[in-house]
PDB file of C-alpha atoms in Angstrom:
ATOM      1  CA  MET B   1     100.794  64.801  82.986  1.00 74.00           C
ATOM      2  CA  GLN B   2     103.828  66.923  83.334  1.00 78.00           C
ATOM      3  CA  LYS B   3     101.628  69.421  81.496  1.00 78.00           C
ATOM      4  CA  VAL B   4      99.176  69.270  84.323  1.00 80.00           C
ATOM      5  CA  MET B   5     101.676  69.333  86.628  1.00 87.00           C
ATOM      6  CA  LYS B   6     102.888  72.776  85.312  1.00 88.00           C
ATOM      7  CA  GLN B   7      99.567  74.044  85.184  1.00 88.00           C
ATOM      8  CA  TYR B   8      98.762  73.666  88.855  1.00 88.00           C
ATOM      9  CA  ILE B   9     102.095  74.862  89.468  1.00 91.00           C
ATOM     10  CA  ILE B  10     101.602  78.247  88.179  1.00 92.00           C
ATOM     11  CA  LEU B  11      98.204  78.063  89.796  1.00 92.00           C
ATOM     12  CA  ILE B  12      99.614  77.615  92.914  1.00 93.00           C
ATOM     13  CA  ILE B  13     102.398  80.278  92.310  1.00 94.00           C
ATOM     14  CA  GLY B  14      99.641  82.962  91.100  1.00 93.00           C
ATOM     15  CA  LEU B  15      97.409  82.145  94.340  1.00 94.00           C
ATOM     16  CA  LEU B  16     100.594  82.879  96.010  1.00 95.00           C
ATOM     17  CA  VAL B  17     101.484  86.241  94.564  1.00 95.00           C
ATOM     18  CA  MET B  18      97.945  87.375  94.621  1.00 94.00           C
ATOM     19  CA  GLY B  19      98.147  86.486  98.680  1.00 95.00           C
ATOM     20  CA  ILE B  20     101.028  88.583  99.173  1.00 96.00           C
ATOM     21  CA  GLY B  21      99.740  91.185  96.876  1.00 96.00           C
ATOM     22  CA  ILE B  22      96.528  91.661  98.989  1.00 95.00           C
ATOM     23  CA  ALA B  23      98.393  91.301 102.288  1.00 95.00           C
ATOM     24  CA  MET B  24     100.371  94.214 100.819  1.00 96.00           C
ATOM     25  CA  VAL B  25      97.485  96.349 100.114  1.00 95.00           C
ATOM     26  CA  THR B  26      96.001  95.969 103.545  1.00 95.00           C
ATOM     27  CA  GLN B  27      99.184  96.688 105.042  1.00 94.00           C
ATOM     28  CA  ALA B  28      99.174  99.633 103.024  1.00 93.00           C
ATOM     29  CA  GLU B  29      96.583 100.958 105.880  1.00 92.00           C
ATOM     30  CA  LEU B  30      94.256 102.641 103.522  1.00 94.00           C
ATOM     31  CA  GLY B  31      91.635 100.007 103.367  1.00 92.00           C
ATOM     32  CA  THR B  32      91.758  96.472 101.566  1.00 92.00           C
ATOM     33  CA  THR B  33      90.691  95.129  98.313  1.00 93.00           C
ATOM     34  CA  PRO B  34      86.920  94.819  97.628  1.00 92.00           C
ATOM     35  CA  ILE B  35      87.597  90.835  97.568  1.00 90.00           C
ATOM     36  CA  THR B  36      88.859  90.908 101.355  1.00 93.00           C
ATOM     37  CA  SER B  37      86.750  93.773 102.762  1.00 95.00           C
ATOM     38  CA  ILE B  38      84.440  91.540 104.424  1.00 95.00           C
ATOM     39  CA  SER B  39      87.114  89.328 105.476  1.00 95.00           C
ATOM     40  CA  TYR B  40      89.227  92.163 107.125  1.00 95.00           C
ATOM     41  CA  VAL B  41      85.974  93.857 108.877  1.00 95.00           C
ATOM     42  CA  LEU B  42      85.203  90.447 110.374  1.00 95.00           C
ATOM     43  CA  SER B  43      88.814  90.033 111.500  1.00 95.00           C
ATOM     44  CA  PHE B  44      88.062  93.185 113.993  1.00 94.00           C
ATOM     45  CA  ILE B  45      85.209  91.407 115.276  1.00 94.00           C
ATOM     46  CA  PHE B  46      85.972  87.912 115.639  1.00 94.00           C
ATOM     47  CA  PRO B  47      89.580  86.071 116.717  1.00 94.00           C
ATOM     48  CA  LEU B  48      90.082  84.758 113.268  1.00 94.00           C
ATOM     49  CA  THR B  49      92.360  85.878 110.586  1.00 95.00           C
ATOM     50  CA  ILE B  50      91.656  87.524 106.975  1.00 95.00           C
ATOM     51  CA  GLY B  51      92.936  84.363 105.504  1.00 94.00           C
ATOM     52  CA  GLN B  52      90.720  82.277 107.430  1.00 95.00           C
ATOM     53  CA  PHE B  53      87.575  84.515 106.720  1.00 95.00           C
ATOM     54  CA  THR B  54      88.518  84.448 103.162  1.00 93.00           C
ATOM     55  CA  THR B  55      88.324  80.539 103.270  1.00 93.00           C
ATOM     56  CA  PHE B  56      85.050  80.308 104.382  1.00 93.00           C
ATOM     57  CA  LEU B  57      83.810  83.151 102.133  1.00 93.00           C
ATOM     58  CA  THR B  58      85.336  81.260  99.110  1.00 91.00           C
ATOM     59  CA  LEU B  59      83.693  78.143 100.032  1.00 92.00           C
ATOM     60  CA  LEU B  60      80.312  79.922 100.278  1.00 93.00           C
ATOM     61  CA  PHE B  61      81.130  81.393  96.879  1.00 93.00           C
ATOM     62  CA  VAL B  62      81.512  77.775  95.463  1.00 93.00           C
ATOM     63  CA  LEU B  63      78.216  76.645  97.143  1.00 93.00           C
ATOM     64  CA  VAL B  64      76.525  79.459  95.046  1.00 93.00           C
ATOM     65  CA  GLN B  65      77.702  78.618  92.249  1.00 93.00           C
ATOM     66  CA  VAL B  66      76.528  74.966  92.734  1.00 93.00           C
ATOM     67  CA  ILE B  67      73.258  76.473  93.560  1.00 93.00           C
ATOM     68  CA  ILE B  68      72.906  78.369  90.384  1.00 93.00           C
ATOM     69  CA  LEU B  69      73.944  75.392  87.735  1.00 91.00           C
ATOM     70  CA  GLY B  70      72.852  72.768  89.736  1.00 89.00           C
ATOM     71  CA  LYS B  71      73.284  69.571  87.834  1.00 88.00           C
ATOM     72  CA  ASP B  72      75.034  71.780  85.499  1.00 88.00           C
ATOM     73  CA  PHE B  73      78.157  72.648  87.947  1.00 89.00           C
ATOM     74  CA  PRO B  74      81.331  70.783  86.381  1.00 87.00           C
ATOM     75  CA  LYS B  75      82.302  68.029  88.792  1.00 87.00           C
ATOM     76  CA  PHE B  76      86.170  69.184  87.871  1.00 85.00           C
ATOM     77  CA  GLN B  77      85.343  72.583  89.669  1.00 86.00           C
ATOM     78  CA  TYR B  78      84.638  71.258  92.908  1.00 88.00           C
ATOM     79  CA  LEU B  79      88.599  71.709  92.834  1.00 88.00           C
ATOM     80  CA  GLN B  80      87.819  75.092  93.462  1.00 89.00           C
ATOM     81  CA  LEU B  81      87.113  74.070  97.476  1.00 90.00           C
ATOM     82  CA  LEU B  82      91.093  73.998  97.453  1.00 89.00           C
ATOM     83  CA  ILE B  83      91.386  77.136  96.396  1.00 90.00           C
ATOM     84  CA  GLY B  84      90.019  78.952  98.893  1.00 89.00           C
ATOM     85  CA  PRO B  85      92.283  77.554 101.743  1.00 92.00           C
ATOM     86  CA  VAL B  86      95.359  77.876  99.763  1.00 94.00           C
ATOM     87  CA  LEU B  87      94.621  81.314  99.331  1.00 94.00           C
ATOM     88  CA  GLY B  88      93.820  81.945 102.792  1.00 94.00           C
ATOM     89  CA  TYR B  89      97.023  80.878 103.820  1.00 95.00           C
ATOM     90  CA  PHE B  90      98.922  82.899 101.271  1.00 96.00           C
ATOM     91  CA  ILE B  91      97.248  85.947 102.052  1.00 96.00           C
ATOM     92  CA  ASP B  92      97.858  85.200 106.348  1.00 96.00           C
ATOM     93  CA  LEU B  93     101.621  84.438 105.230  1.00 96.00           C
ATOM     94  CA  GLY B  94     101.551  87.976 103.583  1.00 95.00           C
ATOM     95  CA  MET B  95     100.724  89.606 106.545  1.00 95.00           C
ATOM     96  CA  LEU B  96     103.041  87.993 108.591  1.00 94.00           C
ATOM     97  CA  ILE B  97     105.814  88.856 106.233  1.00 93.00           C
ATOM     98  CA  PHE B  98     104.662  92.752 106.475  1.00 91.00           C
ATOM     99  CA  THR B  99     103.523  92.826 110.072  1.00 88.00           C
ATOM    100  CA  TYR B 100     106.175  95.112 111.267  1.00 86.00           C
ATOM    101  CA  TYR B 101     106.153  97.056 107.997  1.00 87.00           C
ATOM    102  CA  HIS B 102     103.826 100.288 109.037  1.00 86.00           C
ATOM    103  CA  PRO B 103     104.542 103.252 106.576  1.00 89.00           C
ATOM    104  CA  SER B 104     104.234 106.475 108.367  1.00 89.00           C
ATOM    105  CA  LEU B 105     104.370 108.827 105.312  1.00 93.00           C
ATOM    106  CA  TYR B 106     101.035 108.703 103.148  1.00 95.00           C
ATOM    107  CA  ILE B 107     103.574 108.386  99.820  1.00 95.00           C
ATOM    108  CA  GLU B 108     104.646 105.397 101.487  1.00 95.00           C
ATOM    109  CA  LYS B 109     101.242 103.862 102.087  1.00 95.00           C
ATOM    110  CA  LEU B 110     100.256 104.865  98.165  1.00 96.00           C
ATOM    111  CA  ILE B 111     103.668 102.862  96.808  1.00 95.00           C
ATOM    112  CA  LEU B 112     102.849  99.941  98.754  1.00 96.00           C
ATOM    113  CA  LEU B 113      98.981 100.018  97.525  1.00 96.00           C
ATOM    114  CA  ILE B 114     100.420 100.329  93.997  1.00 95.00           C
ATOM    115  CA  ILE B 115     102.840  97.744  94.393  1.00 96.00           C
ATOM    116  CA  GLY B 116     100.468  95.246  95.783  1.00 95.00           C
ATOM    117  CA  CYS B 117      98.033  95.941  93.011  1.00 94.00           C
ATOM    118  CA  ILE B 118     100.810  95.072  90.908  1.00 94.00           C
ATOM    119  CA  MET B 119     101.161  91.894  92.625  1.00 95.00           C
ATOM    120  CA  ILE B 120      97.658  90.953  92.570  1.00 92.00           C
ATOM    121  CA  ALA B 121      97.105  91.840  88.759  1.00 89.00           C
ATOM    122  CA  LEU B 122      99.993  89.351  88.251  1.00 92.00           C
ATOM    123  CA  GLY B 123      98.388  86.505  90.625  1.00 90.00           C
ATOM    124  CA  VAL B 124      95.644  86.998  88.335  1.00 87.00           C
ATOM    125  CA  ILE B 125      97.687  86.600  85.087  1.00 87.00           C
ATOM    126  CA  LEU B 126      98.896  83.416  86.479  1.00 90.00           C
ATOM    127  CA  GLN B 127      96.119  82.164  87.269  1.00 86.00           C
ATOM    128  CA  LEU B 128      94.800  82.734  83.738  1.00 81.00           C
ATOM    129  CA  VAL B 129      97.757  81.287  82.170  1.00 83.00           C
ATOM    130  CA  ALA B 130      97.332  78.017  84.174  1.00 85.00           C
ATOM    131  CA  ASN B 131      94.084  77.568  82.955  1.00 80.00           C
ATOM    132  CA  THR B 132      92.765  74.953  85.549  1.00 83.00           C
ATOM    133  CA  ILE B 133      90.412  75.647  88.182  1.00 84.00           C
ATOM    134  CA  PHE B 134      88.589  78.888  88.849  1.00 80.00           C
ATOM    135  CA  ASN B 135      89.586  81.228  91.808  1.00 86.00           C
ATOM    136  CA  PRO B 136      85.969  80.929  93.725  1.00 90.00           C
ATOM    137  CA  ALA B 137      85.513  84.613  93.424  1.00 87.00           C
ATOM    138  CA  ASP B 138      85.743  84.657  89.710  1.00 84.00           C
ATOM    139  CA  GLY B 139      83.894  81.451  89.386  1.00 86.00           C
ATOM    140  CA  ILE B 140      80.871  82.940  90.927  1.00 90.00           C
ATOM    141  CA  ILE B 141      80.953  86.233  88.434  1.00 87.00           C
ATOM    142  CA  LYS B 142      81.602  83.783  85.250  1.00 84.00           C
ATOM    143  CA  VAL B 143      78.463  81.653  86.535  1.00 89.00           C
ATOM    144  CA  ILE B 144      76.204  84.395  87.235  1.00 91.00           C
ATOM    145  CA  SER B 145      77.283  86.014  84.108  1.00 87.00           C
ATOM    146  CA  MET B 146      76.874  82.797  81.823  1.00 85.00           C
ATOM    147  CA  LYS B 147      73.648  81.832  83.401  1.00 87.00           C
ATOM    148  CA  TYR B 148      72.012  85.366  83.385  1.00 89.00           C
ATOM    149  CA  LYS B 149      73.771  86.165  80.319  1.00 87.00           C
ATOM    150  CA  LEU B 150      75.201  89.261  81.507  1.00 84.00           C
ATOM    151  CA  ASN B 151      78.385  91.191  80.953  1.00 82.00           C
ATOM    152  CA  PHE B 152      81.296  90.078  83.097  1.00 77.00           C
ATOM    153  CA  GLY B 153      82.866  92.889  83.660  1.00 75.00           C
ATOM    154  CA  ARG B 154      79.607  94.658  84.637  1.00 82.00           C
ATOM    155  CA  VAL B 155      79.041  91.576  86.960  1.00 85.00           C
ATOM    156  CA  LYS B 156      82.408  91.781  88.753  1.00 83.00           C
ATOM    157  CA  ILE B 157      82.144  95.382  89.446  1.00 82.00           C
ATOM    158  CA  ALA B 158      78.614  94.764  90.945  1.00 87.00           C
ATOM    159  CA  PHE B 159      79.903  91.814  92.903  1.00 88.00           C
ATOM    160  CA  ASP B 160      82.745  93.772  94.303  1.00 87.00           C
ATOM    161  CA  SER B 161      80.695  96.854  95.190  1.00 88.00           C
ATOM    162  CA  LEU B 162      78.227  94.672  96.782  1.00 91.00           C
ATOM    163  CA  GLN B 163      80.895  93.142  99.129  1.00 92.00           C
ATOM    164  CA  VAL B 164      82.236  96.551 100.027  1.00 92.00           C
ATOM    165  CA  ILE B 165      78.730  97.647 100.486  1.00 93.00           C
ATOM    166  CA  ILE B 166      78.265  94.539 103.273  1.00 94.00           C
ATOM    167  CA  ALA B 167      81.793  95.111 104.734  1.00 95.00           C
ATOM    168  CA  ALA B 168      80.660  98.563 105.511  1.00 94.00           C
ATOM    169  CA  LEU B 169      77.299  97.335 106.852  1.00 95.00           C
ATOM    170  CA  ILE B 170      79.106  94.868 109.199  1.00 95.00           C
ATOM    171  CA  SER B 171      81.176  97.317 110.397  1.00 95.00           C
ATOM    172  CA  PHE B 172      78.797  99.980 110.916  1.00 94.00           C
ATOM    173  CA  TRP B 173      76.846  97.609 112.988  1.00 94.00           C
ATOM    174  CA  ALA B 174      79.783  96.651 115.278  1.00 92.00           C
ATOM    175  CA  PHE B 175      81.605  99.736 115.636  1.00 92.00           C
ATOM    176  CA  GLY B 176      79.036 102.356 114.845  1.00 91.00           C
ATOM    177  CA  ASP B 177      81.536 103.952 111.843  1.00 91.00           C
ATOM    178  CA  ILE B 178      83.268 102.596 108.850  1.00 90.00           C
ATOM    179  CA  GLN B 179      86.537 100.506 109.618  1.00 90.00           C
ATOM    180  CA  GLY B 180      88.802  98.787 107.290  1.00 89.00           C
ATOM    181  CA  ILE B 181      87.075 100.320 103.946  1.00 91.00           C
ATOM    182  CA  ARG B 182      89.129 103.497 102.678  1.00 91.00           C
ATOM    183  CA  GLU B 183      90.352 104.921  99.559  1.00 92.00           C
ATOM    184  CA  GLY B 184      92.594 102.419  99.049  1.00 92.00           C
ATOM    185  CA  THR B 185      89.462 100.022  98.616  1.00 92.00           C
ATOM    186  CA  ILE B 186      88.634 102.030  95.809  1.00 90.00           C
ATOM    187  CA  ILE B 187      92.027 102.984  94.380  1.00 91.00           C
ATOM    188  CA  SER B 188      92.893  99.033  94.420  1.00 91.00           C
ATOM    189  CA  ALA B 189      89.526  98.170  92.518  1.00 86.00           C
ATOM    190  CA  PHE B 190      90.292 100.358  89.520  1.00 86.00           C
ATOM    191  CA  LEU B 191      94.312 100.061  89.780  1.00 89.00           C
ATOM    192  CA  VAL B 192      94.316  95.936  89.693  1.00 87.00           C
ATOM    193  CA  GLY B 193      91.911  95.733  86.549  1.00 82.00           C
ATOM    194  CA  PHE B 194      94.438  98.797  84.914  1.00 85.00           C
ATOM    195  CA  PHE B 195      97.208  96.388  85.268  1.00 87.00           C
ATOM    196  CA  ILE B 196      95.744  93.374  84.349  1.00 83.00           C
ATOM    197  CA  ASN B 197      95.097  94.880  81.067  1.00 81.00           C
ATOM    198  CA  ARG B 198      98.489  96.591  80.643  1.00 84.00           C
ATOM    199  CA  ILE B 199     100.273  93.056  81.469  1.00 83.00           C
ATOM    200  CA  ARG B 200      97.885  91.357  79.036  1.00 79.00           C
ATOM    201  CA  LYS B 201      98.949  93.725  76.436  1.00 80.00           C
ATOM    202  CA  ILE B 202     102.424  93.109  77.158  1.00 80.00           C
ATOM    203  CA  GLN B 203     101.801  89.522  76.962  1.00 73.00           C
ATOM    204  CA  GLN B 204     100.422  89.812  73.488  1.00 76.00           C
ATOM    205  CA  ILE B 205     103.258  91.649  72.207  1.00 72.00           C
ATOM    206  CA  LEU B 206     105.870  89.559  73.496  1.00 67.00           C
ATOM    207  CA  LEU B 207     103.904  86.578  71.696  1.00 69.00           C
ATOM    208  CA  LYS B 208     104.010  88.304  68.701  1.00 70.00           C
ATOM    209  CA  LYS B 209     107.642  89.332  68.855  1.00 64.00           C
ATOM    210  CA  ARG B 210     108.241  85.252  69.637  1.00 63.00           C
ATOM    211  CA  GLN B 211     106.139  84.335  66.700  1.00 63.00           C
ATOM    212  CA  HIS B 212     108.214  86.460  64.371  1.00 58.00           C
ATOM    213  CA  PHE B 213     111.451  85.332  65.119  1.00 57.00           C
ATOM    214  CA  ARG B 214     110.289  81.512  64.436  1.00 58.00           C
TER     215      ARG B 214
END
């Protein structure tokens, strides 16, 4: 029981770190992350926050997983329905924290973007360490890759790209141009994966050293 509690605490911390990281990338004013691109654009059109739209989208992701797997969908993974509201709340919390910070220099914006990407990567790593419920955005990629025997990394790239394209189409339909999607969206897509790989390598090195000194 204590181990399970520890896993869920790590999961919540991971979601908090990820939510604040997403907010930092967004507040850098160079676009937003691919995973929140649709939510960000919709928040320009309707009186709801990025976090609230993220909650709705993650619920949709769970529904798609259920449709794809049917009876094979693990009952335990219905707890993903709780992840969306928690992540959405943490994104809005991060946006609130950085409400009054508007970097003027481009280098400031890049620094905030990079720090945000590091935070997102740490959040993902913590969720992996927790090893409990899937984040719905990762869950749908895992389900598609398993069901159709596709490479997880390639499915993720395709899924993220699809979200950005949909966000761009919504923006063009609503405003006649592209809003909310900029170079920061592309940069974050690459940097988050880069930092995840780096952090995991550091993890492995530390684990080897720890085993060596036992």
